[in-house]
Amino acid sequence: MSDKFDVIVIGAGPGGYVAAIRAAQLGLKTACVEKWVDDKGAAVLGGTCLNVGCIPSKALLESTHQFHKTQHADVHGIQTGDVTMDVKKMVARKDKIVGNLTGGIAGLFKANGVTLLQGMGKLLAGKQVQVTAADGSVTVHAAENVILASGSVPVNIPPAPLTDGLILDNAGALDIDETPKRLGVIGAGVIGLEMGSVWARLGSEVTVLEAMDDFLALADKEVAKEAAKIFKKQKLDIKLGARCTGTEVNGQEVTVKYTDAEGDKELVVDKLIVAVGRRPQTQGLLSDDSGVKLDERGFIFVDGQCRTEAPGVYAIGDSVRGPMLAHKASEEGIMVADIIAGHHAQMNYDVIPNIIYTHPELAWVGKTEQELKAAGVAIKVGKFPFAASGRAMAADDTDGFVKMIADEATDRILGVHMVGGIASELIAQAAIAMEFGSTAEDLQLTVFAHPTVSEAVHEAALAVDGHAIHMANRKKR
């Protein structure tokens, strides 16, 4: 038995590494277990988000967005001539960013006194953690508290088994280093739309197969409808109600068989990305006598403060209920570390922003209009288009709108939904307002700088009561 820790965290993704740093900052003797290593045997920190998820995908999205803007710079009077993209250099830049950030976490561990334990972590009975190193050696560590932050892995589907270089999951999609002429994507969720956008901007013919009949069913319907219209203009061919039934690899081509309302069909592509969702990474995480329970889908049972059924054991992030979002995992990690240190802590699960980083971006926080109407809540809605924003016009970025939903009786803001160029940044304004229980009137009375894209949030708040200044207001029926 090795030294005993106050806290052992299993997993160094955005939930785990944040929890470990916070616990150490609070004076707790903390260790973090991570199994991921690079080809040199060095620990790879940051989990899916930093290595094969949020960060590398945003690097590619930004590079291709800049490429697209440069191609169309003549609207500003800028003559660029023939613009080309060095895809290999783009991918190398992405890798450099990932390396800088993951190396930064190692530095933060050192600065905060977090002990890194390299290997596969497994929770045993009595809050003991078994760590199996890459060479097969096993050590067991005791802890007063354990935080399970094992994350998630891509869902693979039998009709489209991964094939090196041709049929790819989200990790493989990030390493494509030549623009495919024809790209297929299975799944029109966050990953599918973002990766489809990357390659469509570089000239690929992108076809997205989505099994559901509704596009972005979790988003507000008006946002989903607007986004679908914009993506069609961007030549993303999104086929709804299209279920993949099989694939055949023929040389360097993939034939995708699918069925839709019209019957059986085929699609031939050069690369196929499978992006149908993720599942919790809990296999091998727990011994039978650990005391932690899983549901039928492999998620860990927790309460509102991420406690499992085993005393002193917590679970956070993608392996528990709620949206699989890096920022949700991080905040759960902070909450749990604070609780372990004896502080009062609670997380507001009603105010977690969701973002899709296409261009324009989609972002929302709180309830959708359809959710509120289904619950019988009387609401009032304000919308403001970016086409009426002077700053958006100056930036040649006028697609989309801000939509604000407030309670008809109390005026409290219940949800804010956006499609727009920098929606990922603007949504924080809405989240802050909702966290403080703001009403639409509170935002109406707030002074927003002019000219800014943020004014669209102000105008949407004014529009809730039919008082928008820079557009014609709808007359109440």
Tab-separated table of N, CA and C in Angstrom, residues 281-437:
chain	number	residue	atom	x	y	z
A	281	GLN	N	-17.230	6.037	-20.306
A	281	GLN	CA	-16.080	5.142	-20.233
A	281	GLN	C	-15.994	4.587	-18.809
A	282	THR	N	-16.806	3.585	-18.526
A	282	THR	CA	-16.822	3.007	-17.179
A	282	THR	C	-16.430	1.533	-17.161
A	283	GLN	N	-16.160	0.965	-18.321
A	283	GLN	CA	-15.746	-0.434	-18.372
A	283	GLN	C	-14.373	-0.591	-17.716
A	284	GLY	N	-14.271	-1.493	-16.757
A	284	GLY	CA	-13.016	-1.734	-16.058
A	284	GLY	C	-12.685	-0.706	-14.999
A	285	LEU	N	-13.581	0.238	-14.768
A	285	LEU	CA	-13.323	1.309	-13.801
A	285	LEU	C	-13.585	0.878	-12.362
A	286	LEU	N	-14.482	-0.083	-12.179
A	286	LEU	CA	-14.965	-0.420	-10.834
A	286	LEU	C	-14.828	-1.905	-10.548
A	287	SER	N	-14.385	-2.244	-9.357
A	287	SER	CA	-14.450	-3.639	-8.917
A	287	SER	C	-15.882	-3.939	-8.490
A	288	ASP	N	-16.231	-5.203	-8.456
A	288	ASP	CA	-17.604	-5.583	-8.127
A	288	ASP	C	-18.006	-5.154	-6.721
A	289	ASP	N	-17.020	-5.015	-5.839
A	289	ASP	CA	-17.337	-4.651	-4.457
A	289	ASP	C	-17.000	-3.193	-4.140
A	290	SER	N	-16.897	-2.344	-5.178
A	290	SER	CA	-16.557	-0.935	-4.954
A	290	SER	C	-17.685	-0.161	-4.293
A	291	GLY	N	-18.923	-0.646	-4.457
A	291	GLY	CA	-20.075	0.044	-3.881
A	291	GLY	C	-20.708	1.058	-4.809
A	292	VAL	N	-20.089	1.275	-5.980
A	292	VAL	CA	-20.613	2.239	-6.945
A	292	VAL	C	-21.515	1.506	-7.932
A	293	LYS	N	-22.666	2.089	-8.216
A	293	LYS	CA	-23.645	1.449	-9.088
A	293	LYS	C	-23.725	2.142	-10.447
A	294	LEU	N	-23.935	1.324	-11.490
A	294	LEU	CA	-24.126	1.824	-12.839
A	294	LEU	C	-25.549	1.572	-13.295
A	295	ASP	N	-26.044	2.419	-14.230
A	295	ASP	CA	-27.346	2.117	-14.819
A	295	ASP	C	-27.156	1.210	-16.030
A	296	GLU	N	-28.255	0.917	-16.725
A	296	GLU	CA	-28.188	-0.045	-17.827
A	296	GLU	C	-27.367	0.459	-19.007
A	297	ARG	N	-27.109	1.760	-19.078
A	297	ARG	CA	-26.305	2.315	-20.179
A	297	ARG	C	-24.859	2.559	-19.774
A	298	GLY	N	-24.498	2.183	-18.546
A	298	GLY	CA	-23.118	2.339	-18.112
A	298	GLY	C	-22.809	3.641	-17.407
A	299	PHE	N	-23.815	4.488	-17.182
A	299	PHE	CA	-23.601	5.734	-16.447
A	299	PHE	C	-23.575	5.449	-14.943
A	300	ILE	N	-22.794	6.252	-14.221
A	300	ILE	CA	-22.679	6.086	-12.774
A	300	ILE	C	-23.820	6.837	-12.088
A	301	PHE	N	-24.505	6.169	-11.174
A	301	PHE	CA	-25.566	6.818	-10.406
A	301	PHE	C	-24.957	7.838	-9.443
A	302	VAL	N	-25.453	9.090	-9.494
A	302	VAL	CA	-25.020	10.123	-8.555
A	302	VAL	C	-26.220	10.971	-8.146
A	303	ASP	N	-26.052	11.700	-7.037
A	303	ASP	CA	-27.094	12.642	-6.632
A	303	ASP	C	-26.792	14.019	-7.221
A	304	GLY	N	-27.493	15.037	-6.747
A	304	GLY	CA	-27.333	16.372	-7.291
A	304	GLY	C	-25.985	16.996	-7.021
A	305	GLN	N	-25.221	16.419	-6.095
A	305	GLN	CA	-23.880	16.920	-5.798
A	305	GLN	C	-22.804	15.894	-6.166
A	306	CYS	N	-23.165	15.011	-7.087
A	306	CYS	CA	-22.237	14.043	-7.692
A	306	CYS	C	-21.732	12.977	-6.711
A	307	ARG	N	-22.459	12.709	-5.633
A	307	ARG	CA	-22.106	11.609	-4.735
A	307	ARG	C	-22.617	10.295	-5.320
A	308	THR	N	-21.784	9.277	-5.299
A	308	THR	CA	-22.235	7.938	-5.688
A	308	THR	C	-22.842	7.260	-4.470
A	309	GLU	N	-23.226	6.002	-4.625
A	309	GLU	CA	-23.800	5.260	-3.501
A	309	GLU	C	-22.728	4.754	-2.542
A	310	ALA	N	-21.461	4.914	-2.894
A	310	ALA	CA	-20.362	4.529	-2.008
A	310	ALA	C	-19.903	5.771	-1.238
A	311	PRO	N	-19.907	5.743	0.081
A	311	PRO	CA	-19.503	6.914	0.866
A	311	PRO	C	-18.087	7.381	0.506
A	312	GLY	N	-17.954	8.686	0.308
A	312	GLY	CA	-16.650	9.246	0.002
A	312	GLY	C	-16.221	9.108	-1.448
A	313	VAL	N	-17.101	8.581	-2.295
A	313	VAL	CA	-16.787	8.414	-3.719
A	313	VAL	C	-17.745	9.273	-4.540
A	314	TYR	N	-17.185	10.087	-5.418
A	314	TYR	CA	-17.944	10.985	-6.271
A	314	TYR	C	-17.672	10.637	-7.736
A	315	ALA	N	-18.570	11.060	-8.602
A	315	ALA	CA	-18.353	10.878	-10.043
A	315	ALA	C	-18.829	12.120	-10.774
A	316	ILE	N	-18.076	12.524	-11.813
A	316	ILE	CA	-18.359	13.760	-12.524
A	316	ILE	C	-18.194	13.574	-14.027
A	317	GLY	N	-18.701	14.547	-14.784
A	317	GLY	CA	-18.430	14.603	-16.218
A	317	GLY	C	-19.283	13.687	-17.063
A	318	ASP	N	-18.691	13.173	-18.131
A	318	ASP	CA	-19.436	12.391	-19.115
A	318	ASP	C	-19.924	11.049	-18.585
A	319	SER	N	-19.370	10.590	-17.464
A	319	SER	CA	-19.775	9.279	-16.947
A	319	SER	C	-21.006	9.361	-16.061
A	320	VAL	N	-21.571	10.570	-15.878
A	320	VAL	CA	-22.788	10.726	-15.075
A	320	VAL	C	-23.864	11.434	-15.900
A	321	ARG	N	-25.047	11.546	-15.308
A	321	ARG	CA	-26.194	12.149	-16.000
A	321	ARG	C	-25.897	13.582	-16.436
A	322	GLY	N	-26.690	14.058	-17.377
A	322	GLY	CA	-26.522	15.423	-17.841
A	322	GLY	C	-25.766	15.490	-19.151
A	323	PRO	N	-25.655	16.690	-19.722
A	323	PRO	CA	-24.994	16.840	-21.025
A	323	PRO	C	-23.508	16.514	-20.951
A	324	MET	N	-22.995	15.918	-22.019
A	324	MET	CA	-21.564	15.609	-22.097
A	324	MET	C	-20.824	16.843	-22.605
A	325	LEU	N	-20.521	17.746	-21.685
A	325	LEU	CA	-19.877	19.005	-22.014
A	325	LEU	C	-18.681	19.217	-21.101
A	326	ALA	N	-17.578	19.694	-21.677
A	326	ALA	CA	-16.357	19.892	-20.894
A	326	ALA	C	-16.580	20.864	-19.748
A	327	HIS	N	-17.315	21.957	-20.008
A	327	HIS	CA	-17.504	22.953	-18.954
A	327	HIS	C	-18.415	22.445	-17.837
A	328	LYS	N	-19.333	21.575	-18.182
A	328	LYS	CA	-20.158	20.942	-17.138
A	328	LYS	C	-19.294	20.064	-16.262
A	329	ALA	N	-18.389	19.282	-16.878
A	329	ALA	CA	-17.493	18.410	-16.115
A	329	ALA	C	-16.578	19.223	-15.206
A	330	SER	N	-16.032	20.310	-15.724
A	330	SER	CA	-15.125	21.142	-14.934
A	330	SER	C	-15.822	21.723	-13.711
A	331	GLU	N	-17.012	22.242	-13.912
A	331	GLU	CA	-17.731	22.851	-12.782
A	331	GLU	C	-18.144	21.799	-11.763
A	332	GLU	N	-18.482	20.596	-12.229
A	332	GLU	CA	-18.765	19.518	-11.276
A	332	GLU	C	-17.515	19.185	-10.473
A	333	GLY	N	-16.352	19.186	-11.136
A	333	GLY	CA	-15.096	18.915	-10.440
A	333	GLY	C	-14.814	19.930	-9.353
A	334	ILE	N	-15.055	21.204	-9.650
A	334	ILE	CA	-14.857	22.253	-8.650
A	334	ILE	C	-15.837	22.091	-7.502
A	335	MET	N	-17.112	21.815	-7.826
A	335	MET	CA	-18.124	21.628	-6.785
A	335	MET	C	-17.730	20.499	-5.840
A	336	VAL	N	-17.318	19.365	-6.400
A	336	VAL	CA	-16.989	18.212	-5.569
A	336	VAL	C	-15.761	18.483	-4.702
A	337	ALA	N	-14.735	19.118	-5.272
A	337	ALA	CA	-13.546	19.448	-4.479
A	337	ALA	C	-13.910	20.358	-3.317
A	338	ASP	N	-14.778	21.331	-3.576
A	338	ASP	CA	-15.215	22.240	-2.509
A	338	ASP	C	-15.978	21.493	-1.415
A	339	ILE	N	-16.838	20.561	-1.832
A	339	ILE	CA	-17.606	19.780	-0.846
A	339	ILE	C	-16.668	18.943	0.013
A	340	ILE	N	-15.701	18.301	-0.624
A	340	ILE	CA	-14.743	17.478	0.118
A	340	ILE	C	-13.976	18.323	1.131
A	341	ALA	N	-13.671	19.560	0.762
A	341	ALA	CA	-12.924	20.456	1.653
A	341	ALA	C	-13.796	21.063	2.743
A	342	GLY	N	-15.089	20.724	2.738
A	342	GLY	CA	-15.973	21.203	3.796
A	342	GLY	C	-16.723	22.478	3.480
A	343	HIS	N	-16.652	22.909	2.231
A	343	HIS	CA	-17.358	24.126	1.827
A	343	HIS	C	-18.757	23.780	1.321
A	344	HIS	N	-19.650	24.751	1.397
A	344	HIS	CA	-20.966	24.577	0.792
A	344	HIS	C	-20.837	24.837	-0.703
A	345	ALA	N	-21.303	23.928	-1.512
A	345	ALA	CA	-21.198	24.103	-2.963
A	345	ALA	C	-22.389	23.449	-3.645
A	346	GLN	N	-22.866	24.107	-4.681
A	346	GLN	CA	-23.992	23.587	-5.459
A	346	GLN	C	-23.844	24.072	-6.886
A	347	MET	N	-24.223	23.248	-7.832
A	347	MET	CA	-24.130	23.621	-9.245
A	347	MET	C	-25.524	23.804	-9.811
A	348	ASN	N	-25.696	24.834	-10.614
A	348	ASN	CA	-26.988	25.119	-11.234
A	348	ASN	C	-27.052	24.429	-12.598
A	349	TYR	N	-27.698	23.292	-12.633
A	349	TYR	CA	-27.776	22.523	-13.876
A	349	TYR	C	-28.767	23.121	-14.884
A	350	ASP	N	-29.532	24.119	-14.444
A	350	ASP	CA	-30.478	24.760	-15.356
A	350	ASP	C	-29.823	25.830	-16.218
A	351	VAL	N	-28.581	26.186	-15.890
A	351	VAL	CA	-27.904	27.257	-16.634
A	351	VAL	C	-26.552	26.753	-17.124
A	352	ILE	N	-26.601	25.824	-18.075
A	352	ILE	CA	-25.387	25.292	-18.701
A	352	ILE	C	-25.461	25.587	-20.196
A	353	PRO	N	-24.580	26.436	-20.715
A	353	PRO	CA	-24.635	26.772	-22.141
A	353	PRO	C	-24.286	25.575	-23.031
A	354	ASN	N	-24.944	25.508	-24.164
A	354	ASN	CA	-24.624	24.541	-25.224
A	354	ASN	C	-24.202	25.326	-26.457
A	355	ILE	N	-23.161	24.830	-27.155
A	355	ILE	CA	-22.643	25.554	-28.315
A	355	ILE	C	-22.263	24.567	-29.422
A	356	ILE	N	-22.572	24.942	-30.646
A	356	ILE	CA	-22.074	24.240	-31.824
A	356	ILE	C	-21.235	25.244	-32.603
A	357	TYR	N	-19.954	24.931	-32.825
A	357	TYR	CA	-19.002	25.900	-33.354
A	357	TYR	C	-18.886	25.867	-34.875
A	358	THR	N	-20.013	25.796	-35.542
A	358	THR	CA	-20.034	26.002	-36.979
A	358	THR	C	-19.925	27.518	-37.213
A	359	HIS	N	-20.113	27.963	-38.436
A	359	HIS	CA	-20.232	29.409	-38.638
A	359	HIS	C	-21.397	29.675	-39.563
A	360	PRO	N	-22.416	30.403	-39.106
A	360	PRO	CA	-22.500	30.982	-37.772
A	360	PRO	C	-22.605	29.919	-36.689
A	361	GLU	N	-22.301	30.343	-35.464
A	361	GLU	CA	-22.361	29.437	-34.322
A	361	GLU	C	-23.792	29.326	-33.802
A	362	LEU	N	-24.067	28.200	-33.175
A	362	LEU	CA	-25.346	28.001	-32.485
A	362	LEU	C	-25.058	27.944	-30.992
A	363	ALA	N	-25.834	28.664	-30.198
A	363	ALA	CA	-25.615	28.640	-28.752
A	363	ALA	C	-26.941	28.842	-28.045
A	364	TRP	N	-27.088	28.158	-26.930
A	364	TRP	CA	-28.314	28.349	-26.154
A	364	TRP	C	-28.078	27.999	-24.693
A	365	VAL	N	-28.927	28.559	-23.849
A	365	VAL	CA	-28.889	28.272	-22.420
A	365	VAL	C	-30.311	28.355	-21.890
A	366	GLY	N	-30.663	27.432	-20.993
A	366	GLY	CA	-32.019	27.417	-20.449
A	366	GLY	C	-32.974	26.603	-21.300
A	367	LYS	N	-34.260	26.887	-21.148
A	367	LYS	CA	-35.307	26.097	-21.794
A	367	LYS	C	-35.611	26.602	-23.200
A	368	THR	N	-36.045	25.666	-24.049
A	368	THR	CA	-36.505	26.035	-25.379
A	368	THR	C	-37.972	26.432	-25.320
A	369	GLU	N	-38.422	27.091	-26.375
A	369	GLU	CA	-39.832	27.486	-26.424
A	369	GLU	C	-40.735	26.259	-26.412
A	370	GLN	N	-40.342	25.198	-27.134
A	370	GLN	CA	-41.204	24.017	-27.164
A	370	GLN	C	-41.267	23.316	-25.812
A	371	GLU	N	-40.149	23.324	-25.054
A	371	GLU	CA	-40.166	22.725	-23.718
A	371	GLU	C	-41.099	23.486	-22.784
A	372	LEU	N	-41.037	24.791	-22.833
A	372	LEU	CA	-41.854	25.611	-21.941
A	372	LEU	C	-43.336	25.504	-22.290
A	373	LYS	N	-43.643	25.482	-23.569
A	373	LYS	CA	-45.046	25.351	-23.970
A	373	LYS	C	-45.596	23.980	-23.597
A	374	ALA	N	-44.758	22.945	-23.738
A	374	ALA	CA	-45.186	21.597	-23.364
A	374	ALA	C	-45.449	21.499	-21.869
A	375	ALA	N	-44.716	22.299	-21.079
A	375	ALA	CA	-44.899	22.300	-19.627
A	375	ALA	C	-46.024	23.232	-19.189
A	376	GLY	N	-46.643	23.915	-20.146
A	376	GLY	CA	-47.756	24.799	-19.823
A	376	GLY	C	-47.351	26.133	-19.225
A	377	VAL	N	-46.093	26.549	-19.455
A	377	VAL	CA	-45.611	27.824	-18.914
A	377	VAL	C	-45.979	28.954	-19.878
A	378	ALA	N	-46.631	29.995	-19.340
A	378	ALA	CA	-46.974	31.160	-20.156
A	378	ALA	C	-45.713	31.996	-20.359
A	379	ILE	N	-45.373	32.271	-21.616
A	379	ILE	CA	-44.110	32.941	-21.907
A	379	ILE	C	-44.315	34.126	-22.851
A	380	LYS	N	-43.299	34.958	-22.910
A	380	LYS	CA	-43.234	36.021	-23.912
A	380	LYS	C	-41.852	35.949	-24.551
A	381	VAL	N	-41.804	36.229	-25.851
A	381	VAL	CA	-40.587	35.982	-26.627
A	381	VAL	C	-40.158	37.242	-27.368
A	382	GLY	N	-38.852	37.508	-27.337
A	382	GLY	CA	-38.290	38.602	-28.125
A	382	GLY	C	-37.188	38.095	-29.029
A	383	LYS	N	-37.152	38.576	-30.270
A	383	LYS	CA	-36.116	38.173	-31.224
A	383	LYS	C	-35.517	39.410	-31.867
A	384	PHE	N	-34.219	39.331	-32.128
A	384	PHE	CA	-33.573	40.424	-32.846
A	384	PHE	C	-32.578	39.839	-33.831
A	385	PRO	N	-32.674	40.232	-35.115
A	385	PRO	CA	-31.784	39.667	-36.125
A	385	PRO	C	-30.453	40.410	-36.191
A	386	PHE	N	-29.375	39.672	-36.433
A	386	PHE	CA	-28.072	40.315	-36.592
A	386	PHE	C	-28.030	41.176	-37.853
A	387	ALA	N	-28.958	40.937	-38.784
A	387	ALA	CA	-29.018	41.760	-39.992
A	387	ALA	C	-29.345	43.217	-39.672
A	388	ALA	N	-29.887	43.475	-38.458
A	388	ALA	CA	-30.197	44.844	-38.040
A	388	ALA	C	-29.124	45.420	-37.123
A	389	SER	N	-28.008	44.695	-36.961
A	389	SER	CA	-26.911	45.148	-36.107
A	389	SER	C	-25.853	45.852	-36.950
A	390	GLY	N	-25.554	47.106	-36.599
A	390	GLY	CA	-24.537	47.846	-37.342
A	390	GLY	C	-23.176	47.193	-37.283
A	391	ARG	N	-22.806	46.677	-36.112
A	391	ARG	CA	-21.489	46.036	-35.982
A	391	ARG	C	-21.437	44.747	-36.796
A	392	ALA	N	-22.520	43.980	-36.803
A	392	ALA	CA	-22.559	42.754	-37.601
A	392	ALA	C	-22.465	43.075	-39.091
A	393	MET	N	-23.112	44.175	-39.508
A	393	MET	CA	-23.008	44.591	-40.909
A	393	MET	C	-21.566	44.940	-41.261
A	394	ALA	N	-20.908	45.689	-40.365
A	394	ALA	CA	-19.524	46.085	-40.613
A	394	ALA	C	-18.616	44.871	-40.747
A	395	ALA	N	-18.948	43.811	-40.011
A	395	ALA	CA	-18.148	42.583	-40.042
A	395	ALA	C	-18.581	41.640	-41.155
A	396	ASP	N	-19.617	42.026	-41.912
A	396	ASP	CA	-20.163	41.156	-42.958
A	396	ASP	C	-20.537	39.790	-42.382
A	397	ASP	N	-21.234	39.830	-41.243
A	397	ASP	CA	-21.572	38.605	-40.503
A	397	ASP	C	-22.981	38.751	-39.931
A	398	THR	N	-23.957	38.801	-40.811
A	398	THR	CA	-25.310	39.169	-40.399
A	398	THR	C	-26.294	38.013	-40.338
A	399	ASP	N	-25.837	36.776	-40.531
A	399	ASP	CA	-26.753	35.636	-40.434
A	399	ASP	C	-27.214	35.460	-38.990
A	400	GLY	N	-28.475	35.035	-38.826
A	400	GLY	CA	-28.941	34.610	-37.512
A	400	GLY	C	-29.620	35.672	-36.680
A	401	PHE	N	-29.839	35.321	-35.410
A	401	PHE	CA	-30.614	36.174	-34.509
A	401	PHE	C	-30.353	35.785	-33.060
A	402	VAL	N	-30.833	36.627	-32.159
A	402	VAL	CA	-30.888	36.304	-30.724
A	402	VAL	C	-32.355	36.195	-30.341
A	403	LYS	N	-32.700	35.149	-29.630
A	403	LYS	CA	-34.069	34.923	-29.176
A	403	LYS	C	-34.065	34.804	-27.661
A	404	MET	N	-34.903	35.606	-27.007
A	404	MET	CA	-34.981	35.579	-25.546
A	404	MET	C	-36.396	35.189	-25.127
A	405	ILE	N	-36.492	34.297	-24.158
A	405	ILE	CA	-37.785	33.819	-23.660
A	405	ILE	C	-37.887	34.178	-22.185
A	406	ALA	N	-38.971	34.841	-21.802
A	406	ALA	CA	-39.184	35.226	-20.405
A	406	ALA	C	-40.537	34.728	-19.920
A	407	ASP	N	-40.634	34.551	-18.625
A	407	ASP	CA	-41.895	34.155	-18.006
A	407	ASP	C	-42.883	35.317	-18.126
A	408	GLU	N	-44.073	35.032	-18.613
A	408	GLU	CA	-45.048	36.095	-18.842
A	408	GLU	C	-45.463	36.789	-17.549
A	409	ALA	N	-45.523	36.037	-16.453
A	409	ALA	CA	-45.975	36.610	-15.188
A	409	ALA	C	-44.853	37.312	-14.426
A	410	THR	N	-43.677	36.682	-14.364
A	410	THR	CA	-42.589	37.218	-13.531
A	410	THR	C	-41.547	37.997	-14.319
A	411	ASP	N	-41.519	37.849	-15.631
A	411	ASP	CA	-40.543	38.478	-16.522
A	411	ASP	C	-39.152	37.841	-16.399
A	412	ARG	N	-39.016	36.810	-15.586
A	412	ARG	CA	-37.706	36.174	-15.419
A	412	ARG	C	-37.289	35.486	-16.711
A	413	ILE	N	-36.002	35.615	-17.064
A	413	ILE	CA	-35.490	35.004	-18.292
A	413	ILE	C	-35.397	33.494	-18.101
A	414	LEU	N	-35.999	32.744	-19.006
A	414	LEU	CA	-36.050	31.289	-18.909
A	414	LEU	C	-35.160	30.598	-19.935
A	415	GLY	N	-34.823	31.304	-21.006
A	415	GLY	CA	-33.977	30.710	-22.035
A	415	GLY	C	-33.533	31.758	-23.035
A	416	VAL	N	-32.331	31.586	-23.553
A	416	VAL	CA	-31.809	32.461	-24.607
A	416	VAL	C	-31.170	31.573	-25.659
A	417	HIS	N	-31.504	31.825	-26.922
A	417	HIS	CA	-31.076	30.959	-28.024
A	417	HIS	C	-30.557	31.835	-29.154
A	418	MET	N	-29.439	31.434	-29.743
A	418	MET	CA	-28.785	32.276	-30.743
A	418	MET	C	-28.276	31.471	-31.930
A	419	VAL	N	-28.298	32.123	-33.078
A	419	VAL	CA	-27.529	31.705	-34.247
A	419	VAL	C	-26.775	32.950	-34.668
A	420	GLY	N	-25.444	32.892	-34.688
A	420	GLY	CA	-24.710	34.095	-35.046
A	420	GLY	C	-23.216	33.886	-35.039
A	421	GLY	N	-22.507	34.864	-35.578
A	421	GLY	CA	-21.070	34.753	-35.768
A	421	GLY	C	-20.277	34.502	-34.509
A	422	ILE	N	-20.607	35.196	-33.412
A	422	ILE	CA	-19.871	34.982	-32.157
A	422	ILE	C	-20.836	34.584	-31.048
A	423	ALA	N	-21.800	33.745	-31.386
A	423	ALA	CA	-22.795	33.308	-30.406
A	423	ALA	C	-22.143	32.629	-29.205
A	424	SER	N	-21.013	31.934	-29.432
A	424	SER	CA	-20.339	31.244	-28.322
A	424	SER	C	-19.867	32.225	-27.259
A	425	GLU	N	-19.561	33.455	-27.632
A	425	GLU	CA	-19.143	34.468	-26.671
A	425	GLU	C	-20.352	35.200	-26.086
A	426	LEU	N	-21.345	35.494	-26.902
A	426	LEU	CA	-22.513	36.228	-26.429
A	426	LEU	C	-23.342	35.431	-25.433
A	427	ILE	N	-23.328	34.095	-25.555
A	427	ILE	CA	-24.197	33.291	-24.689
A	427	ILE	C	-23.815	33.424	-23.224
A	428	ALA	N	-22.559	33.806	-22.946
A	428	ALA	CA	-22.143	34.002	-21.555
A	428	ALA	C	-22.914	35.143	-20.903
A	429	GLN	N	-23.266	36.163	-21.691
A	429	GLN	CA	-24.066	37.255	-21.137
A	429	GLN	C	-25.404	36.733	-20.633
A	430	ALA	N	-26.009	35.859	-21.428
A	430	ALA	CA	-27.293	35.287	-21.044
A	430	ALA	C	-27.150	34.383	-19.817
A	431	ALA	N	-26.080	33.589	-19.800
A	431	ALA	CA	-25.868	32.685	-18.667
A	431	ALA	C	-25.668	33.466	-17.373
A	432	ILE	N	-24.881	34.541	-17.426
A	432	ILE	CA	-24.673	35.365	-16.230
A	432	ILE	C	-25.992	35.963	-15.756
A	433	ALA	N	-26.762	36.495	-16.703
A	433	ALA	CA	-28.051	37.091	-16.346
A	433	ALA	C	-28.966	36.064	-15.679
A	434	MET	N	-29.044	34.872	-16.265
A	434	MET	CA	-29.932	33.848	-15.714
A	434	MET	C	-29.439	33.340	-14.367
A	435	GLU	N	-28.114	33.252	-14.204
A	435	GLU	CA	-27.563	32.800	-12.923
A	435	GLU	C	-27.950	33.754	-11.792
A	436	PHE	N	-28.078	35.028	-12.109
A	436	PHE	CA	-28.475	36.016	-11.106
A	436	PHE	C	-29.985	36.243	-11.072
A	437	GLY	N	-30.731	35.402	-11.778
A	437	GLY	CA	-32.191	35.499	-11.747
A	437	GLY	C	-32.732	36.735	-12.425
